[in-house]
Coordinates of C-alpha atoms in Angstrom, one line a residue:
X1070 CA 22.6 21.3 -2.4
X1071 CA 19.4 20.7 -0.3
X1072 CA 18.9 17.1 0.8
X1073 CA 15.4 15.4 0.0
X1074 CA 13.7 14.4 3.5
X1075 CA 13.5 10.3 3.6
X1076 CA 10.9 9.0 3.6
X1077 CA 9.1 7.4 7.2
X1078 CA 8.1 3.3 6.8
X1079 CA 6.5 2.5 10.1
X1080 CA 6.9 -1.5 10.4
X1081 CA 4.5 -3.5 12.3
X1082 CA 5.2 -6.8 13.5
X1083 CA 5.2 -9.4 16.7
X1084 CA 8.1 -10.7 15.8
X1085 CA 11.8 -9.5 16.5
X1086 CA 13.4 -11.2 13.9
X1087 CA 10.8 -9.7 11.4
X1088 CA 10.9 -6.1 12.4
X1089 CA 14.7 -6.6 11.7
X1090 CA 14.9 -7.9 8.4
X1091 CA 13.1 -5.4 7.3
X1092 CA 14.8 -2.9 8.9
X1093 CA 18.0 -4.3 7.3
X1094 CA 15.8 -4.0 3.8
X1095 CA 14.6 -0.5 4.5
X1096 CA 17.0 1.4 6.5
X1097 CA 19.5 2.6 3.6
X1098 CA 16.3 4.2 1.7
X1099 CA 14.3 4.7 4.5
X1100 CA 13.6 6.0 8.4
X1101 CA 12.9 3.2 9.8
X1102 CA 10.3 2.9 12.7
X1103 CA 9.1 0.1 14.7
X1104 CA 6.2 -1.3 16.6
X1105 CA 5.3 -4.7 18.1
X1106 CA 1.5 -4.7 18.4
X1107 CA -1.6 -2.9 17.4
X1108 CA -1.9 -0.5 20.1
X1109 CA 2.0 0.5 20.0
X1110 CA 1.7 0.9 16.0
X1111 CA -1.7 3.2 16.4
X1112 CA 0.3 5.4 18.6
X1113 CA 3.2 5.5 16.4
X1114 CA 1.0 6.2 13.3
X1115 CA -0.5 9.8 15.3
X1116 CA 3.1 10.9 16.7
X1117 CA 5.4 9.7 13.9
X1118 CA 3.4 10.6 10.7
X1119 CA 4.9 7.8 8.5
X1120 CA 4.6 7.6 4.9
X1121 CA 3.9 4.2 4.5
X1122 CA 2.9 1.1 7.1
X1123 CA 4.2 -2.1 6.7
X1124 CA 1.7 -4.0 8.8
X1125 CA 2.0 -8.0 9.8
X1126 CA -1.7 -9.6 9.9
X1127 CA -1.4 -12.3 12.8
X1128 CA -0.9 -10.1 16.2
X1129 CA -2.2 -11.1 19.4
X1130 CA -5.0 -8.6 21.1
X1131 CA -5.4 -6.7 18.2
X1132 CA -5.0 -8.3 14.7
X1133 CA -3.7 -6.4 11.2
X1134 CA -7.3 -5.7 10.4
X1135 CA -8.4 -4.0 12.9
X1136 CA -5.3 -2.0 12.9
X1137 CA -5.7 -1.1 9.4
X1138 CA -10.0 -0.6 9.8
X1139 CA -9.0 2.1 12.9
X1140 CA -6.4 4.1 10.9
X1141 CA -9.0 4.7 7.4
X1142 CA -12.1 4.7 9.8
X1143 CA -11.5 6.1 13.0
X1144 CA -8.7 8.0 12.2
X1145 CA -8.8 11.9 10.8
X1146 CA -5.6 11.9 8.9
X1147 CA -4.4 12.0 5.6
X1148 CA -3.7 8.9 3.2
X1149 CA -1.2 6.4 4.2
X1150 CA -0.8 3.6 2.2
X1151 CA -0.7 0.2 4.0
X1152 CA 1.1 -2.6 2.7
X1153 CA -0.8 -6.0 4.7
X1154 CA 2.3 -8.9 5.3
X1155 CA 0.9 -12.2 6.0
X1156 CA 1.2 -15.7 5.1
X1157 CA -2.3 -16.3 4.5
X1158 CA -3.2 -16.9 0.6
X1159 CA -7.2 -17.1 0.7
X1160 CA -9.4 -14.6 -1.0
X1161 CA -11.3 -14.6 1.9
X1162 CA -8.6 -13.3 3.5
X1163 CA -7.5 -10.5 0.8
X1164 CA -11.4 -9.3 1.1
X1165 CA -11.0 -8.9 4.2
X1166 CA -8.0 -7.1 4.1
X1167 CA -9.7 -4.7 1.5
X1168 CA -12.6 -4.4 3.4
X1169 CA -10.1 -3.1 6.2
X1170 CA -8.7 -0.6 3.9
X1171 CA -4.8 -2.4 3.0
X1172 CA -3.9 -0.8 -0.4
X1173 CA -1.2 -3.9 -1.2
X1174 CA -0.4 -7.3 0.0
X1175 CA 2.7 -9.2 0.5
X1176 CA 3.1 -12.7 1.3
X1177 CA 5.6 -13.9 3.5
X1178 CA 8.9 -14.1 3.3
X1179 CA 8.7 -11.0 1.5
X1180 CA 11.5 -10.7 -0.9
X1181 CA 13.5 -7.4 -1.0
X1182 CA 12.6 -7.1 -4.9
X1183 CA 9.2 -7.4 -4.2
X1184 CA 8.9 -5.6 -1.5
X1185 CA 11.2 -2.1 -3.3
X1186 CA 8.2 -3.0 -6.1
X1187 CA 5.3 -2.2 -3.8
X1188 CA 7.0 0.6 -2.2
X1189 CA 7.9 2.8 -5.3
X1190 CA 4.7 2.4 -6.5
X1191 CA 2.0 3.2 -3.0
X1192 CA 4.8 6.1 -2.3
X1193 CA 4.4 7.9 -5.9
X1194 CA 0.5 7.5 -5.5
X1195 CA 0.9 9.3 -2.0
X1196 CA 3.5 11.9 -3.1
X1197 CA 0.5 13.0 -6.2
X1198 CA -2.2 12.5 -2.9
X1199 CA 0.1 15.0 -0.9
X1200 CA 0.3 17.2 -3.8
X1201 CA -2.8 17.4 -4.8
X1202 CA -4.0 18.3 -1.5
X1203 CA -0.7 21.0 -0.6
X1204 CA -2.8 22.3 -4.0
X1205 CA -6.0 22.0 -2.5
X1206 CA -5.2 23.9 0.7
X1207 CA -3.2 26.5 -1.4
X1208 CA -6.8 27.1 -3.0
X1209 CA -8.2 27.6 0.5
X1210 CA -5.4 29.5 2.2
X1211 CA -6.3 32.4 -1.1
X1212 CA -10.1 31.5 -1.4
X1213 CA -10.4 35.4 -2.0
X1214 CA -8.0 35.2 -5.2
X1215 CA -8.7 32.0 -6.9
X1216 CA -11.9 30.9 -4.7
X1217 CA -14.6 28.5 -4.8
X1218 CA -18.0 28.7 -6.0
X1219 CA -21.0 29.8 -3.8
X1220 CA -24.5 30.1 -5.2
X1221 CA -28.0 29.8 -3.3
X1222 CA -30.6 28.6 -5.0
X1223 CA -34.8 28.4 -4.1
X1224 CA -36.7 25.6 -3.6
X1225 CA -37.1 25.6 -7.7
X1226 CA -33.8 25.6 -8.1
X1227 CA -33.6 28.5 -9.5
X1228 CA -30.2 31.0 -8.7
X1229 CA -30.7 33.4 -5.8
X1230 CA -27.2 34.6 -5.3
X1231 CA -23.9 33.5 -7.0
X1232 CA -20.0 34.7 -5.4
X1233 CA -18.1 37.0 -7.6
X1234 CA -15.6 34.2 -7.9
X1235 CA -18.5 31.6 -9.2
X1236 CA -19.7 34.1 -11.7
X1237 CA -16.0 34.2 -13.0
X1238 CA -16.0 30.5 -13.2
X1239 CA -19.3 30.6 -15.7
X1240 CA -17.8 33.4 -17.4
X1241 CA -20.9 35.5 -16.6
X1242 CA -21.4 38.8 -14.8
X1243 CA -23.5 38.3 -11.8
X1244 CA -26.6 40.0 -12.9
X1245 CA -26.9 38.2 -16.1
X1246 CA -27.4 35.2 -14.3
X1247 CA -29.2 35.4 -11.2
X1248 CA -32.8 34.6 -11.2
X1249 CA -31.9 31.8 -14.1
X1250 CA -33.1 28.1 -13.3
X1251 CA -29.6 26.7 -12.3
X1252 CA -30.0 22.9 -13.8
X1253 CA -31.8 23.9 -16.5
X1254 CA -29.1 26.6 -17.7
X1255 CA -25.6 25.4 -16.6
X1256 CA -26.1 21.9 -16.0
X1257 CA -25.4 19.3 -19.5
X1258 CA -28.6 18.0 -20.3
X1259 CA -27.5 14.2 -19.8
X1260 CA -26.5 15.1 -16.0
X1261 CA -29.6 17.5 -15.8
X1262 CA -32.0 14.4 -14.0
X1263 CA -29.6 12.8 -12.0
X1264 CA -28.9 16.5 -10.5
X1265 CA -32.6 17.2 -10.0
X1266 CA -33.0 13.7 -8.3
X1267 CA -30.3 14.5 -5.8
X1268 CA -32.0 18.0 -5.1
X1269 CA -34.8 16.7 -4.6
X1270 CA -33.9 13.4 -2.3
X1271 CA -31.9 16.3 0.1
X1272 CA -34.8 18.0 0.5
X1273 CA -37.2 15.3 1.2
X1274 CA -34.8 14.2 3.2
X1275 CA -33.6 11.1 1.8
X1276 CA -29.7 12.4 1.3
X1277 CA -27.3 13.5 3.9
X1278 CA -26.5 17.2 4.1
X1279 CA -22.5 17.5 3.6
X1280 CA -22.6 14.6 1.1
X1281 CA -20.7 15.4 -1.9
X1282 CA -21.8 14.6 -5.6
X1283 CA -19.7 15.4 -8.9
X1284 CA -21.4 16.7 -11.9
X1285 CA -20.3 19.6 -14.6
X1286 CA -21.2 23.0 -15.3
X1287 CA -21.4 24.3 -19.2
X1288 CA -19.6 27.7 -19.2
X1289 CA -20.2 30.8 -21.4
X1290 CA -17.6 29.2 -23.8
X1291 CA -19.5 26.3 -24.1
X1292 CA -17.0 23.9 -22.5
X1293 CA -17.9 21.4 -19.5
X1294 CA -16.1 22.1 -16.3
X1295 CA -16.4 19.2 -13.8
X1296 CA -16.9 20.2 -10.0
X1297 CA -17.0 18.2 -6.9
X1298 CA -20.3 20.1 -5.1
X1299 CA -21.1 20.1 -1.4
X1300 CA -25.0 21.0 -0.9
X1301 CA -26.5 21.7 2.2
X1302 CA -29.9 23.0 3.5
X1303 CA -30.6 26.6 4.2
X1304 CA -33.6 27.3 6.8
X1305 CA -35.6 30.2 8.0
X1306 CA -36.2 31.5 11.4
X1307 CA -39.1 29.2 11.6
X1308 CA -37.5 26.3 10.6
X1309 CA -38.4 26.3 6.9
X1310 CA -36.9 25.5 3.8
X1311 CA -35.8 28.9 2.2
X1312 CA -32.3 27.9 0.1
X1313 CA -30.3 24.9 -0.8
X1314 CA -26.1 25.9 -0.4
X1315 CA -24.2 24.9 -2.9
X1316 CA -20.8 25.2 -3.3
X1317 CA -18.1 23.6 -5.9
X1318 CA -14.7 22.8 -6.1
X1319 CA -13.4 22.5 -10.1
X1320 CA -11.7 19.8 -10.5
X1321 CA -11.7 19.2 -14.4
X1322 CA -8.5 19.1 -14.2
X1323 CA -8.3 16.2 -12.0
X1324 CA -10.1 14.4 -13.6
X1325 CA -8.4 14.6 -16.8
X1326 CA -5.1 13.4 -14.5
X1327 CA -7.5 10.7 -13.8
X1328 CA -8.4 10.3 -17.7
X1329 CA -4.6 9.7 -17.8
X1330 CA -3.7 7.8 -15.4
X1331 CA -6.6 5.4 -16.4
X1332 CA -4.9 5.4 -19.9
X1333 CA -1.5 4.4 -18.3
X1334 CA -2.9 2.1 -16.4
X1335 CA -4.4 0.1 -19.7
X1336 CA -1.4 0.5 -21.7
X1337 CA 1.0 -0.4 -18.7
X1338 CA -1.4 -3.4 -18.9
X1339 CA -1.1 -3.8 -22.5
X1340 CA 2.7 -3.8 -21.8
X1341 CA 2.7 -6.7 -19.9
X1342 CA 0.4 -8.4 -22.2
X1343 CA 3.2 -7.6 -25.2
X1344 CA 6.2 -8.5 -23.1
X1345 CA 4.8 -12.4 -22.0
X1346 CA 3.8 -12.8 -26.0
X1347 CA 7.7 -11.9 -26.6
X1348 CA 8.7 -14.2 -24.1
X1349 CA 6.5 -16.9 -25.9
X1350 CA 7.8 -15.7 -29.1
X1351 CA 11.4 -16.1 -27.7
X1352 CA 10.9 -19.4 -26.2
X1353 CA 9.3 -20.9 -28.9
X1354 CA 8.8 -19.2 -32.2
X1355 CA 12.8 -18.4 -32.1
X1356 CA 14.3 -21.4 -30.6
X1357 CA 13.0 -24.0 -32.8
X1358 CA 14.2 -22.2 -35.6
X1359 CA 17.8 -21.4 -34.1
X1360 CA 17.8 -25.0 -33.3
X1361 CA 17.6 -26.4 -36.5
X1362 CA 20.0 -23.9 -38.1
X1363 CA 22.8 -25.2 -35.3
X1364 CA 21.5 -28.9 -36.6
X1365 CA 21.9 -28.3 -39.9
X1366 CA 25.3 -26.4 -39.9
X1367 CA 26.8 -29.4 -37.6
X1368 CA 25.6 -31.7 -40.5
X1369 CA 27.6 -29.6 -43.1
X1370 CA 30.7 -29.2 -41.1
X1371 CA 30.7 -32.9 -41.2
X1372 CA 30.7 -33.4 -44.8
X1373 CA 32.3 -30.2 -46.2
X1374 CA 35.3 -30.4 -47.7
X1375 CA 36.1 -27.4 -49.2
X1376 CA 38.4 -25.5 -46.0
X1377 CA 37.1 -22.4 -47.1
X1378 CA 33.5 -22.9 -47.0
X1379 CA 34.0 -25.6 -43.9
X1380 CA 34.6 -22.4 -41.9
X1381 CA 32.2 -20.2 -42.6
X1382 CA 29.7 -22.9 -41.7
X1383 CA 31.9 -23.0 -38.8
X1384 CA 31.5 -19.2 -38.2
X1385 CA 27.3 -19.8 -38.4
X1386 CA 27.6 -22.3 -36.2
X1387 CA 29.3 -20.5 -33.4
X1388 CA 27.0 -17.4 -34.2
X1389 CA 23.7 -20.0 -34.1
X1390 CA 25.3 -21.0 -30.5
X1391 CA 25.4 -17.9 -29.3
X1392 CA 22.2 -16.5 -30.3
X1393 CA 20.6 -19.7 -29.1
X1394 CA 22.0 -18.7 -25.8
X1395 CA 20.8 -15.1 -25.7
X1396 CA 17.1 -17.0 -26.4
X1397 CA 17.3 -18.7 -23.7
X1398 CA 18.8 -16.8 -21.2
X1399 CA 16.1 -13.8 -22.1
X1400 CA 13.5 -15.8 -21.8
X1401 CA 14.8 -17.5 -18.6
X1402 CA 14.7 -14.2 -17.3
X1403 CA 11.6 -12.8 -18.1
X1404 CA 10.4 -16.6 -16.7
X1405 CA 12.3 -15.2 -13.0
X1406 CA 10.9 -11.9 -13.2
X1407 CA 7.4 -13.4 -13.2
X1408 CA 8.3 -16.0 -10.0
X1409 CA 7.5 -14.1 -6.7
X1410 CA 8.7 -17.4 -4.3
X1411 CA 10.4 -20.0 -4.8
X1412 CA 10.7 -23.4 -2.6
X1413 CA 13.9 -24.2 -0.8
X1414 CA 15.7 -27.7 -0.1
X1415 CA 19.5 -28.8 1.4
X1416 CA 21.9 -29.3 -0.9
X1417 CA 25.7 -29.3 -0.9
X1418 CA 26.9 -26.1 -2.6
X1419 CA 30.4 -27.4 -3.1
X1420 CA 29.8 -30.4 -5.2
X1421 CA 27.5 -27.7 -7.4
X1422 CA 30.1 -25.9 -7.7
X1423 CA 32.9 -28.5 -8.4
X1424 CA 30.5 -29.5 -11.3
X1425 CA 29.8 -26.0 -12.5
X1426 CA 33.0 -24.7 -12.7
X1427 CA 34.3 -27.9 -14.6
X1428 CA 31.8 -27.9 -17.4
X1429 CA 33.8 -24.6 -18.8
X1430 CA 37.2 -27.2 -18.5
X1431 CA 37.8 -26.7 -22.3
X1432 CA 37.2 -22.9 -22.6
X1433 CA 39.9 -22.6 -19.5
X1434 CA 42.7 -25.2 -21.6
X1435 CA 42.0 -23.4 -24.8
X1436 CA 43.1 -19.4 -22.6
X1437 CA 45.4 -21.4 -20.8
X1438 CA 43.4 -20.7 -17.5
X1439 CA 44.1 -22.8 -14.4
X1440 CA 41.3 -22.8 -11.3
X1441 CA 41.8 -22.8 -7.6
X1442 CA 38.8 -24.5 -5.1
X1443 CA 39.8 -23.4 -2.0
X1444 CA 37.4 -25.3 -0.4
X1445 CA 37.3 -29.1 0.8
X1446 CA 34.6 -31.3 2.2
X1447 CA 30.6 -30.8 2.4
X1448 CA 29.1 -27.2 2.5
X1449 CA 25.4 -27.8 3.2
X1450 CA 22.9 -24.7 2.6
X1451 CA 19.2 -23.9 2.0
X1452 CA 18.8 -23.4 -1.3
X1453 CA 16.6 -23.6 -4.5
X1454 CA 18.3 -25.9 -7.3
X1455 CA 18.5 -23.3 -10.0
X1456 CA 21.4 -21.9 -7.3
X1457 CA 23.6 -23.8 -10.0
X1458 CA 22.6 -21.4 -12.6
X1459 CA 24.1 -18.5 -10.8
X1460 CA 27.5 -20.5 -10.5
X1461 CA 27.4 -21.7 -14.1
X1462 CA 27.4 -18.0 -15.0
X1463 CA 29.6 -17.2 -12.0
X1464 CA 31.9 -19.4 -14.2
X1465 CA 31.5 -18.5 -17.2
X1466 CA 32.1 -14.5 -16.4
X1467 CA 35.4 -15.6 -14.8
X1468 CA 36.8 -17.5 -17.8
X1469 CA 35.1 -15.1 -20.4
X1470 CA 37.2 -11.9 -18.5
X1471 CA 40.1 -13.4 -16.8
X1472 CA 43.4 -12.7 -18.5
X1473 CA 45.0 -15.7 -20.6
X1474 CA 47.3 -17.8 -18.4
X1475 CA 46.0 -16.5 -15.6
X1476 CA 44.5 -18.2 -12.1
X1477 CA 40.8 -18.0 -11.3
X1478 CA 39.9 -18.6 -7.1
X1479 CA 37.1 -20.4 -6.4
X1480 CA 36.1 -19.8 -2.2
X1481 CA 33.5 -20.2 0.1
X1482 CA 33.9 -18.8 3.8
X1483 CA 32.1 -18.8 6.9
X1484 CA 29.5 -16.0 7.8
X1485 CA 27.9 -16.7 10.2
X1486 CA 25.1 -18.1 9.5
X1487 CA 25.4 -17.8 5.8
X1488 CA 28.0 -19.1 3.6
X1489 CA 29.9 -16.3 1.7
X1490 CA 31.0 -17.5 -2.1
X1491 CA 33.1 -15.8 -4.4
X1492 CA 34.9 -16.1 -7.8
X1493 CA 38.5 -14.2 -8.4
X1494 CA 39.9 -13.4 -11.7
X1495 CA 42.4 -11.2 -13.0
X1496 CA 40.5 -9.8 -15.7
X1497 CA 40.3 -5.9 -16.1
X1498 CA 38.4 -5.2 -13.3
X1499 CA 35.3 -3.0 -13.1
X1500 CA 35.1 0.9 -12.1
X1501 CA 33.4 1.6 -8.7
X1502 CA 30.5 3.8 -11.1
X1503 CA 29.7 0.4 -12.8
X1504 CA 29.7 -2.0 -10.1
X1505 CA 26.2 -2.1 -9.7
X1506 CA 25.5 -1.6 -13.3
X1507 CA 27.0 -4.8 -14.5
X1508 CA 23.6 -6.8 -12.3
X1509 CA 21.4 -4.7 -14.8
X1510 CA 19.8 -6.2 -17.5
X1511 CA 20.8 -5.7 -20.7
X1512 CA 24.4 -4.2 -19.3
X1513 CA 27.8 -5.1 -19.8
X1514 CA 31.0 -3.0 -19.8
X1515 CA 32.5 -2.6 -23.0
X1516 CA 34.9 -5.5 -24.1
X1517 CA 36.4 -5.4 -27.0
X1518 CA 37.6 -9.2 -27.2
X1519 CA 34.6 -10.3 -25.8
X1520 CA 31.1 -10.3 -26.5
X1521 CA 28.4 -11.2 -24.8
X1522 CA 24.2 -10.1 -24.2
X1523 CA 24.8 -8.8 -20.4
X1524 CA 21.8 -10.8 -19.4
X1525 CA 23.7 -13.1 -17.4
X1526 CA 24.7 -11.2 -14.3
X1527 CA 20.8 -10.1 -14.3
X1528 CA 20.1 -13.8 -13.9
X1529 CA 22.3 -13.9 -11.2
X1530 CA 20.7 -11.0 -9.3
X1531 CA 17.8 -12.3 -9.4
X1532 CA 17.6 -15.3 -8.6
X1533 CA 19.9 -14.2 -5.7
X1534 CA 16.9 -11.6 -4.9
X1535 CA 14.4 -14.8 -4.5
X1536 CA 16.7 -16.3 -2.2
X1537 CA 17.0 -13.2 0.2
X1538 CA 20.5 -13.1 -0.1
X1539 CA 23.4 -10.9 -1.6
X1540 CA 25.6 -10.6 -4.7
X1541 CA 27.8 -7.9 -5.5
X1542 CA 31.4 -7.3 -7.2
X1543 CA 34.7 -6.1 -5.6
X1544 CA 38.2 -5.2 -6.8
X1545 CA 40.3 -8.2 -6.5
X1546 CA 42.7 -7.6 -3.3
X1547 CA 45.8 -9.1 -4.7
X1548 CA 46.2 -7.7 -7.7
X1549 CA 44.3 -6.8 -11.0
X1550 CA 40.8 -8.6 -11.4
X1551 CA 37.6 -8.5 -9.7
X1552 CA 35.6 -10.9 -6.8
X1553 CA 32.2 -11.5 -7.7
X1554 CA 30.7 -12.8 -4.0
X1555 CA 27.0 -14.0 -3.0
X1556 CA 25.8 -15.3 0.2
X1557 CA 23.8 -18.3 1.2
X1558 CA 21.9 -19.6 4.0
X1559 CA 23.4 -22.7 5.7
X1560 CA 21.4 -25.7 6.5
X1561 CA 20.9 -26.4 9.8

């Protein structure tokens, strides 16, 4: 099997500590390489080649914008995307960032879901730039089999001479053509005055030679082929005007590619647009109604007394629950999803989850489940307050999966400078092939005595994912079950 090359993410940053978180995000995707100022992280962009720059803003001697102005400016090289890191929020200071050339922006702390985001996408735009020019340079390497066009034209623009491989581009042979005034016979007449303008400012004097301009041809089969032209001036011995050279690329289909991507681009747009209305539609269009159903079939149960009907209303009402909480816990997510940061404050993750794991005390008595805190005391960390969403559902997967009668272990241990917390059960456990599949939305393993949306465990991840920390799921070490384990940042 032959082994994809890894991509190179140069990382540019003053500080240590920076430069190593995200090496610790990168290095299991990506070559990693380092720099610690502007001139250190020029030299590494000529004699490393990397893919992609992740480039802090606030350096001493030589800021991120001048970094990123020499690289597109100054620079003969081919694209690089540059992702600009900073902590400054202004649109003054995102102009000038564009100005500079950055192709993305990422505030700090950048978050590891964030920042995979921006990657993905800049390094698929480069990997079509790199192909399209491996193409290009194909084209060039057999100019004699697949060519360019060459033609020369007077100073009326009329064709002196035309390359075989232009005259196979118009369909024409060569001596049907020649002599022909060129914009008035292969240029579309909506293009035709903007063409003779250009002409005409070259030779005046007003355009740059070795400027390029884009306009199409009309072929002998009557279809418009778009080329990308570059015109210069043709003297004689004297100094004169005798020629204009022109010659053109086709790059029709390019441009359809273009057409395309322009198209994905609006309905990607239109995508987003259709997913917030179904998260408004979820929040509100579908709760109130779920709400009321629940209402309604708690009033019945109250007065029914026929057994019979008493628990199918029961049977509505526990289905009513349950889609209530599939509502909520989509829309929750789709409300994370859209949250890049999120403030932090202390709090004592111990007494969270004390509370947590006691709101699901009558769901443990009716499986006959005991639980074990193995933990005493305070346990202060640096934390956002929906933290206690990820142990309710911490919770809730235990007792949901555990076996009946069984023991679920509730620890936290010292890491460091994190605080590692994890939930046991003795549930069925989950296959090493699904272990990362369960933090997917819309995922869950099958369970026959169990039902449930799978959205859960996305919440989890994700709000884990704004807090720069871990999650992940082991096999239980004493036995049958699984850990399910996150990390947090201690207070100071």
């Amino acid at each position: 099997m032959i082994s994809r090359a890894r991509h190179k993410i140069l990382v540019v940053d003053d500080e240590l500590l920076n430069v190593e978180l995200m090496r610790a995000y990168l290095s299991n995707d990506y070559d990693v390489i380092t720099a610690y100022n502007g001139k250190d992280a020029l030299d590494k962009v000529k004699t490393e080649e990397p893919d992609l720059i992740l480039l802090d803003v606030m350096m001493p001697d030589m800021d991120g914008y001048e970094v990123c102005r020499i690289i597109r400016h100054d620079y003969k090289i081919d694209f690089i995307p540059i992702i600009m890191i900073t902590a400054l929020t202004s649109k003054e200071d995102h102009q000038k960032g564009i100005e500079a050339g950055a192709d993305e922006f990422l505030k700090k702390p950048v978050g590891k879901f964030e920042l995979d985001r921006k990657l993905s996408s800049l390094l698929r735009i480069k990997q079509q730039h790199d192909a399209l020019l491996m193409d290009r340079n194909k084209a060039y390497d057999y100019m004699d089999y697949v060519g360019i066009l060459i033609a020369v034209l007077d100073k009326d623009y009329n064709l002196v001479h035309i390359n075989k491989k232009g005259s196979d581009f118009l369909g024409y042979k060569k001596e049907k053509i020649v002599n022909k005034n060129w914009i008035s016979s292969f240029v579309p007449e909506n293009y035709s005055f903007d063409v003779r303008r250009s002409y005409d400012d070259l030779l005046r004097g007003v355009t740059k030679q070795h400027e390029y301009q884009e306009y199409p041809l009309i072929v002998s089969s009557g279809e418009e082929r778009f080329f990308l032209w570059y015109d210069s001036l043709l003297r004689d011995e004297e100094g004169n005007f005798s020629g204009l050279l022109i010659s053109g690329e086709d790059i029709t289909e390019r441009r359809k590619a273009e057409v395309q991507l322009n198209e994905y681009a609006r309905q990607l747009e239109r995508s987003n647009e259709l997913k917030d209305l179904f998260t408004d539609i979820l929040r509100h269009d579908l709760l109130n109604p779920a709400g009321l159903i629940k209402s309604f079939s708690e009033l019945l149960i109250d007065v029914e007394m026929d057994e019979s009907k008493k628990s199918i209303i029961e049977n509505i009402s526990k289905s009513t629950n349950k889609l209530i909480d599939l509502i909520e816990g989509a829309a929750h997510l789709a409300k994370l999803e859209s949250i890049d940061e999120i403030g932090f404050v202390r709090m004592d993750v111990a007494s969270m989850l004390t509370d947590s794991v006691h709101n699901f005390s009558l769901d443990m008595q009716n499986k006959g489940v005991n639980i074990d805190l193995l933990f005493e005391g305070a346990y202060p960390a640096v934390v956002n307050p929906m933290i206690e969403r990820v142990f309710s559902n911490l919770a809730s997967n235990a007792v949901k999966y555990t076996a009946d009668e069984s023991i679920i272990k509730v620890k936290i241990d010292d890491a460091g400078d994190k605080w590692k917390i994890s939930f046991t059960d003795q549930g069925d456990g989950i296959p090493d092939k699904d272990k990362l599949a369960v933090f997917e939305r819309f995922k869950r393993l099958h369970k026959d005595s169990v039902r449930g949306s799978g959205i859960g465990l996305a919440i989890v991840k994700r709000i884990i994912d704004l807090h720069n920390e871990q999650v992940g799921v082991l096999d239980n070490p004493q036995g049958q079950g699984s850990v399910f384990w996150l990390t947090l940042k201690k207070a100071e």
